[in-house]
Tab-separated table of C-alpha atoms in Angstrom:
chain	number	residue	atom	x	y	z
A	1	MET	CA	-0.300	22.038	-26.895
A	2	THR	CA	2.065	23.619	-24.383
A	3	LYS	CA	4.467	21.142	-22.825
A	4	PRO	CA	4.184	21.008	-19.001
A	5	ARG	CA	7.003	22.782	-17.217
A	6	PRO	CA	9.183	20.534	-15.002
A	7	ALA	CA	9.038	21.223	-11.295
A	8	ARG	CA	11.954	23.393	-10.158
A	9	VAL	CA	14.140	22.355	-7.220
A	10	LEU	CA	16.798	24.662	-5.814
A	11	ILE	CA	19.503	22.558	-4.144
A	12	ILE	CA	21.734	24.179	-1.516
A	13	ALA	CA	24.593	21.767	-0.783
A	14	GLY	CA	28.245	20.868	-1.220
A	15	SER	CA	29.948	19.368	-4.261
A	16	ASP	CA	31.267	15.778	-4.220
A	17	SER	CA	34.138	15.280	-6.657
A	18	GLY	CA	33.412	11.548	-6.722
A	19	GLY	CA	29.878	12.199	-7.972
A	20	GLY	CA	28.161	9.911	-5.473
A	21	ALA	CA	26.727	12.400	-2.998
A	22	GLY	CA	26.139	16.123	-2.601
A	23	ILE	CA	25.172	18.357	-5.504
A	24	GLN	CA	26.023	15.668	-8.050
A	25	ALA	CA	23.664	13.094	-6.521
A	26	ASP	CA	21.021	15.781	-6.063
A	27	ILE	CA	21.082	16.873	-9.704
A	28	LYS	CA	20.936	13.275	-10.955
A	29	THR	CA	18.011	12.467	-8.679
A	30	VAL	CA	15.924	15.530	-9.491
A	31	THR	CA	16.545	15.067	-13.212
A	32	MET	CA	15.729	11.340	-13.216
A	33	LEU	CA	12.449	12.014	-11.404
A	34	GLY	CA	11.369	14.619	-13.933
A	35	GLY	CA	12.353	17.860	-12.211
A	36	TYR	CA	14.633	20.763	-13.037
A	37	ALA	CA	17.643	21.185	-10.725
A	38	ALA	CA	19.230	24.529	-9.907
A	39	THR	CA	22.017	24.842	-7.349
A	40	ALA	CA	23.739	26.981	-4.752
A	41	ILE	CA	27.050	25.322	-3.903
A	42	THR	CA	28.198	25.724	-0.298
A	43	ALA	CA	31.565	23.927	-0.461
A	44	VAL	CA	33.852	22.031	-2.801
A	45	THR	CA	34.986	18.719	-1.327
A	46	VAL	CA	37.898	16.500	-2.335
A	47	GLN	CA	36.043	13.228	-2.058
A	48	ASP	CA	36.013	9.681	-3.362
A	49	THR	CA	34.472	6.408	-2.217
A	50	ASN	CA	37.029	6.169	0.615
A	51	GLY	CA	36.026	9.440	2.248
A	52	VAL	CA	36.335	13.218	2.344
A	53	HIS	CA	39.972	14.298	2.039
A	54	ASP	CA	39.582	18.088	2.022
A	55	VAL	CA	36.888	20.771	2.072
A	56	HIS	CA	37.051	24.219	0.495
A	57	PRO	CA	34.178	26.411	1.733
A	58	VAL	CA	32.518	28.788	-0.706
A	59	PRO	CA	32.402	32.374	0.605
A	60	VAL	CA	29.184	33.043	2.474
A	61	SER	CA	28.325	36.057	0.310
A	62	VAL	CA	28.619	33.901	-2.823
A	63	ILE	CA	26.344	31.233	-1.357
A	64	ALA	CA	23.663	33.813	-0.599
A	65	ALA	CA	24.105	35.401	-4.026
A	66	GLN	CA	23.581	32.048	-5.749
A	67	ILE	CA	20.319	31.501	-3.878
A	68	GLU	CA	19.076	35.006	-4.600
A	69	ALA	CA	19.992	34.815	-8.301
A	70	VAL	CA	18.149	31.532	-8.837
A	71	LEU	CA	15.041	32.582	-6.935
A	72	ALA	CA	14.849	35.988	-8.634
A	73	ASP	CA	15.091	34.623	-12.189
A	74	ILE	CA	14.237	30.908	-12.421
A	75	GLY	CA	12.275	30.485	-9.220
A	76	ALA	CA	11.704	27.263	-7.300
A	77	ASP	CA	8.839	24.915	-6.506
A	78	ALA	CA	10.779	23.311	-3.636
A	79	ILE	CA	14.144	23.733	-1.946
A	80	LYS	CA	16.492	21.021	-0.727
A	81	ILE	CA	19.196	21.923	1.813
A	82	GLY	CA	22.172	19.638	2.379
A	83	MET	CA	25.742	20.279	3.533
A	84	LEU	CA	26.209	23.719	5.084
A	85	GLY	CA	29.384	23.367	7.139
A	86	SER	CA	29.410	26.361	9.466
A	87	GLN	CA	27.234	28.615	11.568
A	88	ALA	CA	27.841	31.530	9.193
A	89	VAL	CA	26.532	29.498	6.261
A	90	VAL	CA	23.475	28.351	8.222
A	91	GLU	CA	22.679	31.958	9.088
A	92	ALA	CA	23.199	33.142	5.501
A	93	VAL	CA	20.974	30.423	4.057
A	94	ALA	CA	18.250	31.100	6.614
A	95	GLY	CA	18.418	34.798	5.757
A	96	ALA	CA	18.227	34.171	2.013
A	97	LEU	CA	15.147	31.954	2.447
A	98	THR	CA	13.222	34.225	4.820
A	99	ASP	CA	10.491	35.094	2.312
A	100	VAL	CA	10.323	31.718	0.558
A	101	SER	CA	6.914	30.044	0.601
A	102	VAL	CA	7.669	26.750	-1.216
A	103	PRO	CA	8.357	23.424	0.572
A	104	ILE	CA	11.807	23.125	2.150
A	105	VAL	CA	13.448	19.732	2.704
A	106	LEU	CA	16.327	19.912	5.193
A	107	ASP	CA	18.860	17.087	5.184
A	108	PRO	CA	20.927	17.911	8.297
A	109	VAL	CA	24.252	16.673	6.924
A	110	MET	CA	26.649	16.318	9.853
A	111	VAL	CA	28.949	13.367	9.176
A	112	ALA	CA	30.005	11.856	5.832
A	113	LYS	CA	29.768	8.121	5.122
A	114	GLY	CA	33.503	7.763	5.768
A	115	GLY	CA	33.300	9.573	9.119
A	116	ALA	CA	34.385	13.121	8.193
A	117	HIS	CA	32.521	15.861	10.071
A	118	LEU	CA	30.702	18.154	7.621
A	119	LEU	CA	28.961	20.432	10.137
A	120	ARG	CA	30.912	22.201	12.848
A	121	PRO	CA	29.645	21.615	16.391
A	122	ASP	CA	28.850	25.319	16.877
A	123	ALA	CA	26.626	25.223	13.790
A	124	VAL	CA	24.261	22.565	15.154
A	125	GLU	CA	22.505	25.031	17.459
A	126	ALA	CA	22.065	27.501	14.583
A	127	LEU	CA	20.692	24.741	12.361
A	128	THR	CA	18.251	23.735	15.093
A	129	SER	CA	17.042	27.234	15.875
A	130	LEU	CA	17.017	28.770	12.385
A	131	LEU	CA	16.491	26.126	9.695
A	132	VAL	CA	14.604	23.298	11.412
A	133	PRO	CA	11.610	25.599	12.089
A	134	MET	CA	11.617	26.628	8.408
A	135	ALA	CA	11.584	23.038	7.159
A	136	ASP	CA	8.556	21.258	5.796
A	137	VAL	CA	10.469	17.993	6.203
A	138	VAL	CA	13.706	17.189	8.053
A	139	THR	CA	15.423	13.948	6.956
A	140	PRO	CA	17.956	12.917	9.635
A	141	ASN	CA	19.712	9.580	9.891
A	142	ILE	CA	20.062	8.039	13.343
A	143	VAL	CA	23.227	9.982	14.270
A	144	GLU	CA	21.698	13.263	13.121
A	145	ALA	CA	18.376	12.546	14.823
A	146	GLU	CA	20.220	11.960	18.109
A	147	ALA	CA	22.090	15.257	17.736
A	148	LEU	CA	18.944	17.238	16.939
A	149	SER	CA	16.660	15.609	19.496
A	150	GLY	CA	19.108	14.993	22.327
A	151	LYS	CA	17.777	11.423	22.596
A	152	LYS	CA	19.666	8.134	22.360
A	153	ILE	CA	18.288	5.895	19.627
A	154	ARG	CA	18.654	2.142	20.065
A	155	SER	CA	15.432	0.905	18.467
A	156	PRO	CA	12.894	1.872	15.797
A	157	GLU	CA	10.603	3.117	18.548
A	158	ASP	CA	13.381	5.394	19.809
A	159	ALA	CA	13.720	6.753	16.253
A	160	ARG	CA	10.015	7.573	16.213
A	161	ASP	CA	10.324	9.345	19.566
A	162	ALA	CA	13.299	11.349	18.290
A	163	GLY	CA	11.254	12.370	15.265
A	164	GLU	CA	8.517	13.629	17.549
A	165	ALA	CA	11.101	15.608	19.539
A	166	ILE	CA	12.353	17.227	16.318
A	167	LEU	CA	8.761	18.160	15.492
A	168	GLY	CA	8.837	19.998	18.791
A	169	LEU	CA	11.662	22.161	17.428
A	170	GLY	CA	9.319	23.541	14.780
A	171	ALA	CA	9.637	21.187	11.802
A	172	LYS	CA	6.365	20.344	10.049
A	173	ALA	CA	7.418	16.718	9.418
A	174	VAL	CA	10.404	14.456	10.086
A	175	LEU	CA	11.548	11.418	8.104
A	176	VAL	CA	13.932	9.496	10.388
A	177	LYS	CA	16.115	7.064	8.433
A	178	GLY	CA	16.882	3.887	10.356
A	179	ALA	CA	19.675	2.275	8.349
A	180	HIS	CA	22.268	2.963	11.067
A	181	LEU	CA	20.455	0.631	13.466
A	182	LYS	CA	21.588	-2.994	13.411
A	183	GLY	CA	19.418	-5.782	12.059
A	184	ASP	CA	18.261	-7.470	8.877
A	185	GLU	CA	15.447	-4.954	8.449
A	186	ILE	CA	15.493	-1.182	8.072
A	187	SER	CA	12.745	0.878	9.656
A	188	ASP	CA	12.081	4.469	8.581
A	189	TRP	CA	9.565	6.734	10.307
A	190	LEU	CA	7.633	9.612	8.757
A	191	VAL	CA	6.496	11.613	11.769
A	192	THR	CA	3.927	14.385	11.475
A	193	PRO	CA	1.740	16.014	14.139
A	194	GLY	CA	-0.613	13.319	15.376
A	195	ARG	CA	0.681	10.574	13.072
A	196	ALA	CA	3.738	8.309	12.707
A	197	LYS	CA	4.034	6.164	9.582
A	198	GLU	CA	6.591	3.327	9.635
A	199	TRP	CA	8.079	1.671	6.542
A	200	ILE	CA	10.051	-1.561	6.965
A	201	ASP	CA	12.273	-3.106	4.292
A	202	SER	CA	14.849	-5.872	4.240
A	203	ARG	CA	18.431	-4.625	4.405
A	204	ILE	CA	20.377	-4.834	1.129
A	205	ALA	CA	23.796	-6.417	1.723
A	206	THR	CA	26.099	-3.946	-0.030
A	207	LYS	CA	28.773	-1.367	0.701
A	208	HIS	CA	27.658	0.787	-2.236
A	209	THR	CA	25.449	3.227	-0.351
A	210	HIS	CA	27.338	6.510	-0.755
A	211	GLY	CA	24.910	9.391	-1.195
A	212	THR	CA	21.751	7.664	0.007
A	213	GLY	CA	20.821	10.542	2.314
A	214	CYS	CA	21.344	13.222	-0.331
A	215	THR	CA	19.428	11.151	-2.857
A	216	LEU	CA	16.475	10.543	-0.546
A	217	ALA	CA	16.119	14.204	0.399
A	218	SER	CA	16.307	15.359	-3.222
A	219	ALA	CA	13.821	12.702	-4.335
A	220	LEU	CA	11.466	13.881	-1.605
A	221	ALA	CA	11.960	17.525	-2.591
A	222	VAL	CA	11.137	16.922	-6.248
A	223	GLY	CA	8.046	14.967	-5.229
A	224	LEU	CA	6.817	17.907	-3.168
A	225	ALA	CA	7.699	20.259	-6.027
A	226	GLN	CA	5.482	18.093	-8.245
A	227	LYS	CA	2.619	18.621	-5.759
A	228	MET	CA	2.615	15.054	-4.449
A	229	PRO	CA	1.141	14.549	-0.971
A	230	LEU	CA	3.911	14.190	1.596
A	231	GLU	CA	3.407	10.484	2.292
A	232	GLN	CA	3.352	9.643	-1.423
A	233	ALA	CA	6.472	11.729	-2.082
A	234	ALA	CA	8.282	10.030	0.810
A	235	TRP	CA	7.273	6.552	-0.380
A	236	ARG	CA	8.501	7.262	-3.916
A	237	ALA	CA	11.754	8.736	-2.579
A	238	ARG	CA	12.433	5.622	-0.502
A	239	ASP	CA	11.621	3.349	-3.441
A	240	TYR	CA	13.923	5.353	-5.731
A	241	VAL	CA	16.809	5.053	-3.259
A	242	ARG	CA	16.260	1.324	-2.852
A	243	GLN	CA	16.221	0.713	-6.598
A	244	ALA	CA	19.287	2.934	-7.051
A	245	ILE	CA	21.164	0.888	-4.422
A	246	LEU	CA	20.284	-2.306	-6.299
A	247	ALA	CA	21.514	-0.688	-9.536
A	248	ALA	CA	24.822	0.549	-8.037
A	249	PRO	CA	27.636	0.288	-10.618
A	250	GLY	CA	30.217	-0.938	-8.087
A	251	PHE	CA	32.699	1.910	-8.592
A	252	GLY	CA	35.531	2.576	-6.151
A	253	ALA	CA	37.298	0.743	-3.358
A	254	GLY	CA	35.115	2.103	-0.566
A	255	HIS	CA	31.445	3.076	-0.235
A	256	GLY	CA	30.501	3.292	-3.904
A	257	PRO	CA	27.838	5.498	-5.525
A	258	LEU	CA	24.271	4.546	-6.335
A	259	GLY	CA	22.895	3.801	-9.772
A	260	HIS	CA	20.874	6.993	-10.122
A	261	GLY	CA	19.958	6.198	-13.711
A	262	TRP	CA	18.119	2.961	-12.930
A	263	PRO	CA	14.720	4.113	-14.313
A	264	LEU	CA	16.278	4.312	-17.792
A	265	ALA	CA	16.901	0.563	-17.698
A	266	ARG	CA	13.390	-0.431	-16.618
């Protein structure tokens, strides 16, 4: 009997030397959920749990070449886009994905957990006009949803409204992550045309949440690559992130990484 082939996810994102976010978190997530991870690295960051200390961009031509090489040989069943950094990179990635027909999950990485800006202000417009319309799902946190929608978000209902505004930019679906709002509960909204699904969970009291956004987007991408319906893939992605937070190893003095390997211990 032929063994089933794992679903292929091409990840376009930056590298995190601390291993908690970026390409490293993406690869761990896709692998743990049964997929095959290929990568196109957009930047090398000097990063630990205390923050981003330096960023070395990868040449735009090399980023595009990585994407083209993977798609031409290995192929992809879904694509996850994370840190891009500049307008030139946004444009190059959009150009390299012009003829792609698989699901695209766009995590609009703008600000790192420690506060470092990872997307230049002039790149936001390019991201909005070029990549958001290509995305099957956009996964902004509250800060990113405000930047993309132009709306202030002070409540879960505001987050839903921002998601609907981002749909208006051309995205097929938006998963707005509500952890930046205050309160003992976290509300996330999956917004699609004509429907808004809310998930509410109790907040986990921990500082070890580095890489949650990268992890969620990659978990969602591998679910779509495995042909899961969107709502099921989003639910599993959220559950994976929650369990990985609970399994965090406690590394570092700042915002520590998740326990991406938690399913092995079940």
